[in-house]
Short mmCIF file of C-alpha atoms in Angstrom, two decimals:
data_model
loop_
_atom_site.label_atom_id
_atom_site.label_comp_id
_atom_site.label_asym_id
_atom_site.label_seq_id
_atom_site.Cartn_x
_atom_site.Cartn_y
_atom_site.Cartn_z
CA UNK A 1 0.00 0.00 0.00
CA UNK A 2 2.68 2.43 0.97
CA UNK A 3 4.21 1.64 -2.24
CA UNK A 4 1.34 2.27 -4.33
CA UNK A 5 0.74 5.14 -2.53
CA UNK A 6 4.35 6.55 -3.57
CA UNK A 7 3.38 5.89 -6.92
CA UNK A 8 -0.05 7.78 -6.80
CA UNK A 9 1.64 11.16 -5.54
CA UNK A 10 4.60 10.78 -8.06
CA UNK A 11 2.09 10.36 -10.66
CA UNK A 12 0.28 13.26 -9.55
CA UNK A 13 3.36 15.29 -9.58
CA UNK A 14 4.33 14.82 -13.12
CA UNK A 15 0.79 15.44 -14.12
CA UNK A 16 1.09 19.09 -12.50
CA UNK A 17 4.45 19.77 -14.12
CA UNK A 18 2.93 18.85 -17.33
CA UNK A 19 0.12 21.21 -16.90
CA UNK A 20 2.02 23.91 -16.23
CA UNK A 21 4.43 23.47 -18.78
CA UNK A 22 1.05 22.86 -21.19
CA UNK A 23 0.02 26.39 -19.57
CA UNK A 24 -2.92 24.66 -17.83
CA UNK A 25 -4.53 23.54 -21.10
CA UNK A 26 -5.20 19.74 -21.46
CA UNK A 27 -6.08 17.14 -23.61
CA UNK A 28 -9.09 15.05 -22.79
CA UNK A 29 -6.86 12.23 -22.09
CA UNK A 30 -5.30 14.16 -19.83
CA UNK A 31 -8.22 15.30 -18.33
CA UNK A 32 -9.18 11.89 -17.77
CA UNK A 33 -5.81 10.65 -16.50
CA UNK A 34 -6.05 14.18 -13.93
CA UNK A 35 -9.18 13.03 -12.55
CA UNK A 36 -8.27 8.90 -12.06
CA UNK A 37 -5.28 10.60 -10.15
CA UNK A 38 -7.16 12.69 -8.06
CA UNK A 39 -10.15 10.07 -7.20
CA UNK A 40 -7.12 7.59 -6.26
CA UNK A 41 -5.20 9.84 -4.12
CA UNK A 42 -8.13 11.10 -2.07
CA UNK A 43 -8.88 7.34 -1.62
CA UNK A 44 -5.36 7.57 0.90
CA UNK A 45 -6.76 9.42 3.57
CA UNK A 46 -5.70 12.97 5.00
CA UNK A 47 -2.38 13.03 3.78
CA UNK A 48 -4.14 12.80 -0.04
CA UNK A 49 -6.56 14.90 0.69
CA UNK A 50 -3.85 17.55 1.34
CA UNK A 51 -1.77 16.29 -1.94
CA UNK A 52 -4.83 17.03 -3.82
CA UNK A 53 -5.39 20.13 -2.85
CA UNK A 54 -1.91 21.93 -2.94
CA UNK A 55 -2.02 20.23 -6.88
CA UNK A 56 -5.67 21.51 -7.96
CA UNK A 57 -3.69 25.46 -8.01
CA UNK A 58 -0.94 23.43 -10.61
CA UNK A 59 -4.15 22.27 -12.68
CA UNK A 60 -6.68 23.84 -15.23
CA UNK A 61 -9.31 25.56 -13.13
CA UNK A 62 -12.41 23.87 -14.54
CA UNK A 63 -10.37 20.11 -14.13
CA UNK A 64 -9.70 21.31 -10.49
CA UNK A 65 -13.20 22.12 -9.80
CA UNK A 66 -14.70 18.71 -11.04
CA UNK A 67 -12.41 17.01 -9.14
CA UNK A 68 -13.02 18.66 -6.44
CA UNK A 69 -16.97 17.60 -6.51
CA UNK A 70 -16.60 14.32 -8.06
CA UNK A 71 -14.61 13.32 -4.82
CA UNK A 72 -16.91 15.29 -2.49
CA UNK A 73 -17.63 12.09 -0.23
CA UNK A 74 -13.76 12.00 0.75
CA UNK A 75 -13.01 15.56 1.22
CA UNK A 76 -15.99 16.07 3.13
CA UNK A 77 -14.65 14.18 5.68
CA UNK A 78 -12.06 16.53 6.61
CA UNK A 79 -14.28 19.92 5.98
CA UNK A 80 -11.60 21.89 7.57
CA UNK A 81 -8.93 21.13 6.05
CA UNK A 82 -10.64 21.33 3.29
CA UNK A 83 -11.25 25.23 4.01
CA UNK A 84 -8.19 26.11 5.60
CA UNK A 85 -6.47 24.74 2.34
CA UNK A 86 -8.37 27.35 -0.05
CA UNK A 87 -7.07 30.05 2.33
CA UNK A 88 -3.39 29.05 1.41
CA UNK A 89 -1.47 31.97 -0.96
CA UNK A 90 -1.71 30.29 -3.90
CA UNK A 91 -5.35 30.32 -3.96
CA UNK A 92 -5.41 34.03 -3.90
CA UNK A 93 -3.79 34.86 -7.26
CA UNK A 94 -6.06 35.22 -9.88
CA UNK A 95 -6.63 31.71 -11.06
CA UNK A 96 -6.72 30.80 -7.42
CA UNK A 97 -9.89 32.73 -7.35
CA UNK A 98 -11.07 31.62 -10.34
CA UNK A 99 -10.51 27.95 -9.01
CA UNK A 100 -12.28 28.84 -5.76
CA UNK A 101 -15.34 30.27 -7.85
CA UNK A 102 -15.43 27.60 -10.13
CA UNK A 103 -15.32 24.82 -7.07
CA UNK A 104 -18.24 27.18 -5.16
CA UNK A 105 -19.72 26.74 -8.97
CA UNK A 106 -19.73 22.88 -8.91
CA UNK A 107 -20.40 22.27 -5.36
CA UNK A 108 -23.81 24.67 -5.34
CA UNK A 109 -25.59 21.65 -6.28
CA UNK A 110 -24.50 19.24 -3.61
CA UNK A 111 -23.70 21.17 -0.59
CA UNK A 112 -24.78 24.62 -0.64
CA UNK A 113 -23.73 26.00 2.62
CA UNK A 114 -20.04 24.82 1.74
CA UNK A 115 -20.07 26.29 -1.21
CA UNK A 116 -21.56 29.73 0.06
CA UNK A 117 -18.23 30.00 2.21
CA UNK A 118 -16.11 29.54 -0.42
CA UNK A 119 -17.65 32.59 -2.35
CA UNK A 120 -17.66 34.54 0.11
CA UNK A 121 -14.44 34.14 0.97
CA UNK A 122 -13.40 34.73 -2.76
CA UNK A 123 -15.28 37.95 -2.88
CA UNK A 124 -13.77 39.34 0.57
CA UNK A 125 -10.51 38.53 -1.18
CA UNK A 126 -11.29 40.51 -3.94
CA UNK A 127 -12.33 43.78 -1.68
CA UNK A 128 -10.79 46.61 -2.88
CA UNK A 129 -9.13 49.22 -0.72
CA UNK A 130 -11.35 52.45 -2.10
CA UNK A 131 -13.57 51.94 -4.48
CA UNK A 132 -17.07 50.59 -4.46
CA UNK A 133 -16.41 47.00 -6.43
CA UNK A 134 -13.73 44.71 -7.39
CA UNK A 135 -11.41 45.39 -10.40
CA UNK A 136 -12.19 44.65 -13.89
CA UNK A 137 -10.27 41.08 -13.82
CA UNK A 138 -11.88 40.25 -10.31
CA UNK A 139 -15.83 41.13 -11.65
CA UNK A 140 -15.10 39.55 -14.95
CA UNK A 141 -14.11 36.07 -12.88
CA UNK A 142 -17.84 36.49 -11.15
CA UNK A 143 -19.68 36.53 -13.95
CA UNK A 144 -17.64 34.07 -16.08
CA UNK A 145 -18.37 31.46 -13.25
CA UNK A 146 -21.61 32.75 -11.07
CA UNK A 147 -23.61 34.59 -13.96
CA UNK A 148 -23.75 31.86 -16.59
CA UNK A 149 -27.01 29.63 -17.17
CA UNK A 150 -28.65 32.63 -16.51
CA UNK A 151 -27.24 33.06 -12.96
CA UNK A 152 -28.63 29.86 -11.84
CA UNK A 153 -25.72 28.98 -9.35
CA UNK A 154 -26.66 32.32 -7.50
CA UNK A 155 -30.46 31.19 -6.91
CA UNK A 156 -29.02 27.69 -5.21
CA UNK A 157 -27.37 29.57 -2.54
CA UNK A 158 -28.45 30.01 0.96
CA UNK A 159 -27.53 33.65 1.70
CA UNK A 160 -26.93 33.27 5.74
CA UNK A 161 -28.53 36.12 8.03
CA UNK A 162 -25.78 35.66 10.12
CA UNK A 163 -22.86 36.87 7.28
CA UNK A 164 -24.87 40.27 6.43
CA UNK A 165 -21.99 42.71 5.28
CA UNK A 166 -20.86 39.50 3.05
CA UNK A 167 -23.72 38.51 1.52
CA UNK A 168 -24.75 41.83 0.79
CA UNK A 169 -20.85 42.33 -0.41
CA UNK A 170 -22.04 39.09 -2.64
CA UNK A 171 -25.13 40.64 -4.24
CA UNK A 172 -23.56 43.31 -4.80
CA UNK A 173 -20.44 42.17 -6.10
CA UNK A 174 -23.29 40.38 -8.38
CA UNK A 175 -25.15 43.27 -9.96
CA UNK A 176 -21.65 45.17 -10.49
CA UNK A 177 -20.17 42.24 -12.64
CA UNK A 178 -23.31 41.85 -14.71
CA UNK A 179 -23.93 45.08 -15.66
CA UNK A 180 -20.30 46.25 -16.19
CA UNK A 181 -18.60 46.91 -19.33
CA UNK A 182 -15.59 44.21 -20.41
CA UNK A 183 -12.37 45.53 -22.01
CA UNK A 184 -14.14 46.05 -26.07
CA UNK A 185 -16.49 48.11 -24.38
CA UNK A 186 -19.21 45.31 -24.48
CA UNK A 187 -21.69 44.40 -21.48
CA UNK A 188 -19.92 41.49 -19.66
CA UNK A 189 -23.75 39.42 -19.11
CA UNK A 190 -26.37 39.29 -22.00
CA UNK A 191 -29.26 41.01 -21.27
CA UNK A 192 -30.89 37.58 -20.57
CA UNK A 193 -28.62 37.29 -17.57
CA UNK A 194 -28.84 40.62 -16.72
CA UNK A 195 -32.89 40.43 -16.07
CA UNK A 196 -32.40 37.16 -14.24
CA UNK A 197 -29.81 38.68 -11.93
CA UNK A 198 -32.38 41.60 -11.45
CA UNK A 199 -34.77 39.37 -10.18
CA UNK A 200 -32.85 37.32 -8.44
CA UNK A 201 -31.16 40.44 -6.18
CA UNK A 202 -34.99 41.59 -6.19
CA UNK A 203 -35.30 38.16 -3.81
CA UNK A 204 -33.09 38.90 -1.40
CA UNK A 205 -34.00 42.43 0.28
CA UNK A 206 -32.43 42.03 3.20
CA UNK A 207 -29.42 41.80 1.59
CA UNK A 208 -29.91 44.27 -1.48
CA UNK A 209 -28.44 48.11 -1.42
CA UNK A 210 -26.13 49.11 -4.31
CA UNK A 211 -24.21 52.15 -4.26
CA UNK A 212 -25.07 54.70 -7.09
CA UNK A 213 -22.21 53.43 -8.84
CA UNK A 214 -24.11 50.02 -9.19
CA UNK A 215 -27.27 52.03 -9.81
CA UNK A 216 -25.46 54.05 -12.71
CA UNK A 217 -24.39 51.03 -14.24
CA UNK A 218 -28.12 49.53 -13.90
CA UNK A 219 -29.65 52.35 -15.83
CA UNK A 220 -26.82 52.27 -18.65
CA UNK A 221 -27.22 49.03 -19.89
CA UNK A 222 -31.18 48.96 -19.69
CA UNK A 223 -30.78 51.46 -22.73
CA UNK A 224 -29.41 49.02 -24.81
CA UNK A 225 -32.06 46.25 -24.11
CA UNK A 226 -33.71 45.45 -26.96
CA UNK A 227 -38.37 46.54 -26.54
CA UNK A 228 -39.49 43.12 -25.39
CA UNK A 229 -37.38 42.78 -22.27
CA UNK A 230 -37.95 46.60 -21.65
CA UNK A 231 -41.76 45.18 -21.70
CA UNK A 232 -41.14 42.89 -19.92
CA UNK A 233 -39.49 44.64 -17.39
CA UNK A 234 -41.90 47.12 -17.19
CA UNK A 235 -44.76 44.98 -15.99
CA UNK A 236 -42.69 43.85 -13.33
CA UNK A 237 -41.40 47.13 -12.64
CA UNK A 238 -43.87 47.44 -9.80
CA UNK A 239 -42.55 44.30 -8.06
CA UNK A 240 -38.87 45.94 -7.89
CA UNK A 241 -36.98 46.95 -4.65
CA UNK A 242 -37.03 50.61 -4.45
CA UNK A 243 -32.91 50.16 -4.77
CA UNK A 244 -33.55 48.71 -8.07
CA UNK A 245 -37.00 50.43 -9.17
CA UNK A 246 -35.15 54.08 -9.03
CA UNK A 247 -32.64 53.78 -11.68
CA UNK A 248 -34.91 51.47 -13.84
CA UNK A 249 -37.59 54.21 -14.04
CA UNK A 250 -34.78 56.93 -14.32
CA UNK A 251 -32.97 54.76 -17.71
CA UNK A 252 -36.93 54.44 -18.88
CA UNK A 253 -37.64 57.82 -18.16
CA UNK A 254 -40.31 57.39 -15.33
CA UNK A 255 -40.18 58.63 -11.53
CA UNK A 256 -42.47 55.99 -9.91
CA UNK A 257 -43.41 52.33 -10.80
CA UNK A 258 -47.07 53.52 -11.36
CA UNK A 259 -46.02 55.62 -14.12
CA UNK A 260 -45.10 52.26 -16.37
CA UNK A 261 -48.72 51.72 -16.88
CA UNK A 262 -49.31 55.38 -17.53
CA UNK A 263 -46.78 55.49 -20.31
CA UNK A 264 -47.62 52.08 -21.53
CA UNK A 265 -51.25 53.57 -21.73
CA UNK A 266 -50.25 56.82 -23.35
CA UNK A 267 -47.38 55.03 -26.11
CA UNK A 268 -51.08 52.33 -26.73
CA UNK A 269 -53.07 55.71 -27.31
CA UNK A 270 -50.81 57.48 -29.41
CA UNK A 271 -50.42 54.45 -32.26
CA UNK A 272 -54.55 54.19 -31.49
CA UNK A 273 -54.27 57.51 -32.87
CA UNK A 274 -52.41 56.69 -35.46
CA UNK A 275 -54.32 53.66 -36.64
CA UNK A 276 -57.54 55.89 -36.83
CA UNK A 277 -56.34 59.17 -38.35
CA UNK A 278 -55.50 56.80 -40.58
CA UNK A 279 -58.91 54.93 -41.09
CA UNK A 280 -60.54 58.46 -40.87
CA UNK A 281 -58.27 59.66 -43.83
CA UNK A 282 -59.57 56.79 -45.88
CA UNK A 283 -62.72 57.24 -45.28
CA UNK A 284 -63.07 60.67 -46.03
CA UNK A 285 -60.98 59.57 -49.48
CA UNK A 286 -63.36 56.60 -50.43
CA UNK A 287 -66.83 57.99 -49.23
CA UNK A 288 -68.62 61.63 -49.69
CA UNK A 289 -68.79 63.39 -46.47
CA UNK A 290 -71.82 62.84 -44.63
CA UNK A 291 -73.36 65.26 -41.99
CA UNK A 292 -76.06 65.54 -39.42
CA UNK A 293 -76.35 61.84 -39.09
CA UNK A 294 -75.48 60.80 -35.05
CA UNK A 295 -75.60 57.19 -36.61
CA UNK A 296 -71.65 58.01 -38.56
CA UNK A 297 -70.66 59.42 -35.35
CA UNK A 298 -71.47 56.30 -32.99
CA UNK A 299 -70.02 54.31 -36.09
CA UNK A 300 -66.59 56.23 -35.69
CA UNK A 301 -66.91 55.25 -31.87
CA UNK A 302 -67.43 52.10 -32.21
CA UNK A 303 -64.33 51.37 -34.30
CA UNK A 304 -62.53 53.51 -31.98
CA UNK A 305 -63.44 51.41 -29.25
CA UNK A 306 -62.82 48.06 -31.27
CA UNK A 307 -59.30 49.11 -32.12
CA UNK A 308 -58.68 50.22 -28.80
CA UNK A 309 -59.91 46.48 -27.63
CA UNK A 310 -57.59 44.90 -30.39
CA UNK A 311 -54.48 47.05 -29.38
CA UNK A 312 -54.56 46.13 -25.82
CA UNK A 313 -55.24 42.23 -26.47
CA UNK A 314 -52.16 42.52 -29.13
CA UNK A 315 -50.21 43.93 -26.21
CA UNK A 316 -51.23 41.39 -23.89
CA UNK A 317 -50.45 38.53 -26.22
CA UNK A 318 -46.77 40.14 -26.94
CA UNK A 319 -46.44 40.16 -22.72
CA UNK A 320 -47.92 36.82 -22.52
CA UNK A 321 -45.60 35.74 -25.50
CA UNK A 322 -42.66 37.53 -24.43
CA UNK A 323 -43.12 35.57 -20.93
CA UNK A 324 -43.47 32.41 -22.93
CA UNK A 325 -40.39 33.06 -25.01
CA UNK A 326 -38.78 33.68 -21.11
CA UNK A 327 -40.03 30.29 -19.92
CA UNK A 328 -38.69 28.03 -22.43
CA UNK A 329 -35.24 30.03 -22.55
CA UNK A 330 -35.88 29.28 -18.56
CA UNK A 331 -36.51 25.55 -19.53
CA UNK A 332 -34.03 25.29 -22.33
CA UNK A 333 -31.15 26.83 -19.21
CA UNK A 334 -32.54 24.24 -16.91
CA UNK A 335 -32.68 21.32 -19.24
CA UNK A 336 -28.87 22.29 -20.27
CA UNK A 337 -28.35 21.90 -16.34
CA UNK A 338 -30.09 19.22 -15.76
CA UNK A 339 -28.16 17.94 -18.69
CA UNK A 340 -24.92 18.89 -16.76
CA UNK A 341 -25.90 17.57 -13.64
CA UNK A 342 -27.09 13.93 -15.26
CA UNK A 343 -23.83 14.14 -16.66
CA UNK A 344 -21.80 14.47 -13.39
CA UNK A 345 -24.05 12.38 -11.78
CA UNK A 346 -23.03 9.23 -14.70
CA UNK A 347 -19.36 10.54 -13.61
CA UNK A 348 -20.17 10.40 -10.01
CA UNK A 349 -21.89 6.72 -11.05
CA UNK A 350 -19.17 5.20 -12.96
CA UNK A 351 -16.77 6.95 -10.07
CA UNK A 352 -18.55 4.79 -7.88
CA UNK A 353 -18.51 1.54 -9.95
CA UNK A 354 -15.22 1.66 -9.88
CA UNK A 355 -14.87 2.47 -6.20
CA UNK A 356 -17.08 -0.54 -5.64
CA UNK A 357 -15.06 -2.66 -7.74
CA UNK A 358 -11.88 -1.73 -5.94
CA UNK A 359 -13.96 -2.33 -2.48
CA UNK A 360 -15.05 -5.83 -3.97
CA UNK A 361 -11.67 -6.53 -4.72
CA UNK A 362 -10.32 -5.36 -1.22
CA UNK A 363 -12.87 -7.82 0.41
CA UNK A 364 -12.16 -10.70 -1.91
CA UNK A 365 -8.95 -10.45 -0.43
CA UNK A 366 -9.52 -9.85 2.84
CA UNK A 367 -11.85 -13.04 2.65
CA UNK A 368 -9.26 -15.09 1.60
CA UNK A 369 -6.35 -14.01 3.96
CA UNK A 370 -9.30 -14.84 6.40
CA UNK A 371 -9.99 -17.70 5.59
CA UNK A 372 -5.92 -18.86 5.22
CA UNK A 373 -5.63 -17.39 8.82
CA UNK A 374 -8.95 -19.16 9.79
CA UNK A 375 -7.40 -22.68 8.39
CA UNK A 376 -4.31 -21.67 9.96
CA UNK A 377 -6.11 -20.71 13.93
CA UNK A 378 -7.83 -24.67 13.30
CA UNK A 379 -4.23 -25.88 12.82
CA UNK A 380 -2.60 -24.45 15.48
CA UNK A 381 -5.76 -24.86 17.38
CA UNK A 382 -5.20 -28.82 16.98
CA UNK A 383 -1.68 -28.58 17.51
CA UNK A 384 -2.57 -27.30 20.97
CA UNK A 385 -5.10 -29.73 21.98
CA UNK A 386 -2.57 -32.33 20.76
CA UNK A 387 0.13 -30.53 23.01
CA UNK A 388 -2.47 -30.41 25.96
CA UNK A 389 -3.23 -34.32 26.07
CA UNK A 390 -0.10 -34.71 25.74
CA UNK A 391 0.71 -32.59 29.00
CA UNK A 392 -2.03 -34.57 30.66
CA UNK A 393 0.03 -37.82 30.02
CA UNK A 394 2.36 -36.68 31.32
CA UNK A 395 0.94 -35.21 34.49
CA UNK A 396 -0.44 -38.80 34.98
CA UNK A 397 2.89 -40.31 34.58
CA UNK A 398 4.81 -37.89 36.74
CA UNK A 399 2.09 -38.77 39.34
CA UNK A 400 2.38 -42.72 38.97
CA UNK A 401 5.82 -42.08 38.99
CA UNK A 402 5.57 -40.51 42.20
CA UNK A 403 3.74 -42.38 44.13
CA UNK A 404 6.13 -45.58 43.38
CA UNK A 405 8.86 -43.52 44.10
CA UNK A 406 6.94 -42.34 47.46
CA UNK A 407 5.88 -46.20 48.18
CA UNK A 408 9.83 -47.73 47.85
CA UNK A 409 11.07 -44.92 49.90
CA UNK A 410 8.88 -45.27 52.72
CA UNK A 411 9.07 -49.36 52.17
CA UNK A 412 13.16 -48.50 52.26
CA UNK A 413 12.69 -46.52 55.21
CA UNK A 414 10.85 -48.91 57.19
CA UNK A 415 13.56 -51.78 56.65
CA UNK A 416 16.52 -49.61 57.26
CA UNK A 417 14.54 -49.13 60.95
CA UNK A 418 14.12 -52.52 61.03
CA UNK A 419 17.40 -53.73 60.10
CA UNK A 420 19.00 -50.97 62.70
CA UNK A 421 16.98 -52.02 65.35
CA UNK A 422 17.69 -55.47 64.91
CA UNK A 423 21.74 -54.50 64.49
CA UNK A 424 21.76 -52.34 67.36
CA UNK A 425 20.06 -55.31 69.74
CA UNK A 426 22.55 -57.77 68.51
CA UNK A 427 25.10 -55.58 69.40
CA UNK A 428 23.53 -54.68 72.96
CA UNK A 429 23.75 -58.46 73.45
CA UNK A 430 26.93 -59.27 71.94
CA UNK A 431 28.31 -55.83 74.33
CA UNK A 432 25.99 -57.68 77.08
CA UNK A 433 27.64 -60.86 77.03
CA UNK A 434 31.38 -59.34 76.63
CA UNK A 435 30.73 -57.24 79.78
CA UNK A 436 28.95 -59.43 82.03
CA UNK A 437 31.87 -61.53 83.20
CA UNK A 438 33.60 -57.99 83.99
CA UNK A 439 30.48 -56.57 85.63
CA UNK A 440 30.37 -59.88 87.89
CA UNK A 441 34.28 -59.14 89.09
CA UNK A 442 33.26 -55.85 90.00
CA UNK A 443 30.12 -56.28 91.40
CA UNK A 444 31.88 -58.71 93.84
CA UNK A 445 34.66 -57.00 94.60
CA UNK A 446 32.04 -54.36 96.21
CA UNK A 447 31.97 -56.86 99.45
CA UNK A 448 35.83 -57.34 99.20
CA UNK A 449 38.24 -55.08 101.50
CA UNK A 450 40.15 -53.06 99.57
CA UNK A 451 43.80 -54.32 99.04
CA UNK A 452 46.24 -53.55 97.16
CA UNK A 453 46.14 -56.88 94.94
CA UNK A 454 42.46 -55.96 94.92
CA UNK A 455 43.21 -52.47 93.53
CA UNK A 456 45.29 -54.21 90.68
CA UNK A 457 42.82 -56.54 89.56
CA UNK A 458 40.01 -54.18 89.70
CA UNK A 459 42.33 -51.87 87.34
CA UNK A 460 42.97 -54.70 85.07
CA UNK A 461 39.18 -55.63 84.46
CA UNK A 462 38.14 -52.13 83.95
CA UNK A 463 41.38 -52.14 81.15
CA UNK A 464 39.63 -55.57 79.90
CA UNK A 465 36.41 -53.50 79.68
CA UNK A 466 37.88 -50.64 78.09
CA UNK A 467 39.48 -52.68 75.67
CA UNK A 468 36.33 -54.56 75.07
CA UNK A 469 34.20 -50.70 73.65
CA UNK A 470 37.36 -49.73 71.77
CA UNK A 471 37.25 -53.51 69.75
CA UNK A 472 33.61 -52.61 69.02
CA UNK A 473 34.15 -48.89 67.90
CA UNK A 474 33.17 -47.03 70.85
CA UNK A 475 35.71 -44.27 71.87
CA UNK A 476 36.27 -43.37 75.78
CA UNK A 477 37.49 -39.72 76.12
CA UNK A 478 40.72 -39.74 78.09
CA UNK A 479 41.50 -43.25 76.43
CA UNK A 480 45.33 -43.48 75.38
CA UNK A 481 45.67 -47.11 74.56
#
């Protein structure tokens, strides 16, 4: 494993220094081989996790980012290194940000809250020290990864109560990169986007007030919107924050919201007016004049009224179609992401086959070193069972051996007694009958006077006697002879 694990982070290595010397642009089998790397190396543990990460700067931004969410399961594990990571230097150069956007992007759609941090912590990076909004470079990063689809990644994130000066920073930071200007002088959203970020800042009040900078920038590019979204802005002009409403009416011309209808009313009149100078004209040409007849005049009112009818039901089919024509570019943006999504999710899918195989094979081989080590426990287990009868042998056989030992001893010990007793009354007889003649001397030599022949004799028996112990082995202290 630890060998295969050198080999995943050497691997991972060269693919960096090729993408750099490739100046972060890859071929799609190097894409591929990028993102096996990646999934293998954040299969390790921490320490991949934390290889990955310090690589995905070395990588294309948009290879970074999908590796980043196509491995979600593993980093997510260790959130905080995770974050603390994406606060490292090298994540704050330009297409550090860009990665950071682009992995908020791709993770909006799976974990929201996690990705919300990572925005916000790209746009407080991009502060700037005086003026109002980030630098060209910074707001054309925001729109080139939050605007597109129609600004759908903004509308899946949770803007948090709790981070007011940043996710007001956010919307704002928002509204200033889709309605500024890019470097040919061109609006960096379409005006597509630029109505669906509208309404999607128009959601979040709490968190909406531009500066007049914003504002300014607002009312510029509404001039250049072509007369259906201008419509179509106007009837929901109404509906606007008051932040938003202002410069709207101001670029249109209007004070207050009410005023839309007004000048929607007065724009219908005047090509009413049109229309029936211009039916009046023919009329007159065609037909002799006819006076003093009430009947012509209701006639002229009645086609008055008529047109008047017709002009506002064509106006309300052109909202009604212009509202259409919004709804299936609406569909068409979230078929193209459902269309991305089913497409990482077949990623995510296959990712996960393969995971699963490499699991399957793990625990085809764990079953089989546990069953070698299972066969291996009953071996050993036998061997001990053998080795314990074997000890209870000979435990018996110690103990027979034993108790024979024990039974000649004591039988040994009891005829040594016996034998000693029966030497040591021979010898008190055989001493017996060598001292008796001796005793009998003395014993009447008791009744004898004492003489000097008496002295001698008694002298010489006691020698005799003497003589007698020493023969047999018994030592007399004071003895010489």
């Amino acid at each position: 494993m630890t060998e295969k694990k050198e080999e995943l982070l050497e691997r991972l290595g060269d693919l960096r220094a090729l993408s750099k010397k490739k100046k972060y642009r890859l071929a799609r089998p190097e894409h591929d081989e990028v993102m096996k790397t990646l999934s293998s190396v954040s299969l390790i543990g921490l320490e991949g996790i934390k290889a990955a990460l310090e690589a995905l700067p070395d990588l294309p931004s948009d290879t970074g980012a999908e590796g980043v969410a196509g491995n979600w399961a593993e980093i997510s594990v260790h959130l905080e290194e995770f974050l603390k990571a994406l606060q490292g230097t090298r994540y704050k150069t330009e297409l550090g940000k860009r990665l950071r956007l682009l992995i908020g992007q791709r993770l909006s759609s799976k974990v929201p809250e996690v990705a919300m941090r990572v925005i916000l912590d790209v746009c407080n990076d991009m502060t700037p020290a005086k003026k109002e909004f980030p630098t060209s470079k910074d707001l054309n990063l925001i729109n080139s990864t939050l605007l597109v689809d129609g600004a759908s990644v903004l509308t899946r994130l949770p803007l948090d109560s709790g981070l007011q000066s940043k996710s007001v920073q956010l919307v704002s930071y928002c509204l200033g990169a889709g309605f500024s200007l890019g470097a040919k002088g061109k609006s960096l959203a379409t005006p597509q986007t630029q109505l669906a970020l509208i309404r999607w800042a128009n959601e979040q009040p709490k968190f909406l007030n531009p500066g007049k900078e914003i504002q300014g920038l607002i009312a510029a590019r509404i001039r250049d919107w072509n007369d259906d979204l201008l419509k179509l802005l106007g009837s929901e002009l109404d509906a606007l924050h008051p932040s938003l409403r202002d410069p709207i009416n101001g670029a249109l011309g209007k004070s207050t919201g009410s005023q839309s209808q007004v000048g929607s009313a007065v724009a219908a009149a005047s090509v009413l007016n049109q229309k029936v100078g211009h039916i009046e004209q023919t009329a007159y040409d065609s037909a002799p004049l006819q006076t003093g007849t009430s009947r012509d005049v209701k006639d002229t009112y009645d086609v008055l009224y008529e047109l008047g009818l017709l002009t506002n039901y064509i106006k309300q089919m052109n909202i009604v179609l212009n509202r259409s024509q919004e709804d299936v570019a609406r569909l068409e943006r979230d078929l193209r992401q459902a269309k991305v999504e089913l497409g990482v999710t077949s990623r995510e899918k296959e990712e996960a086959k393969r995971r699963c195989s490499v699991v399957e094979d793990k625990l085809a081989e764990s079953l089989a070193r546990g069953k070698k080590l299972e066969q291996s426990v009953n071996s050993h287990q036998d061997q001990i069972e053998n080795l314990k009868s074997q000890v209870v042998g000979a435990e018996n056989r110690h103990k027979e051996t034993l108790e024979s030992h024990r039974a000649h001893a004591d039988e040994l010990s009891m005829r040594i007694a016996q034998e000693g007793d029966h030497r040591l009354a021979t010898f008190r007889n055989k001493l017996a009958g060598m001292l008796r003649p001796i005793a009998a001397n003395l014993k009447e030599a008791r009744s004898m006077e004492m003489t000097p022949e008496l002295g001698i004799a008694m002298r010489t028996q006691l020698r005799q006697m003497l003589n007698i112990l020493k023969s047999e082995g018994i030592a007399i202290d004071g003895d010489e002879t």
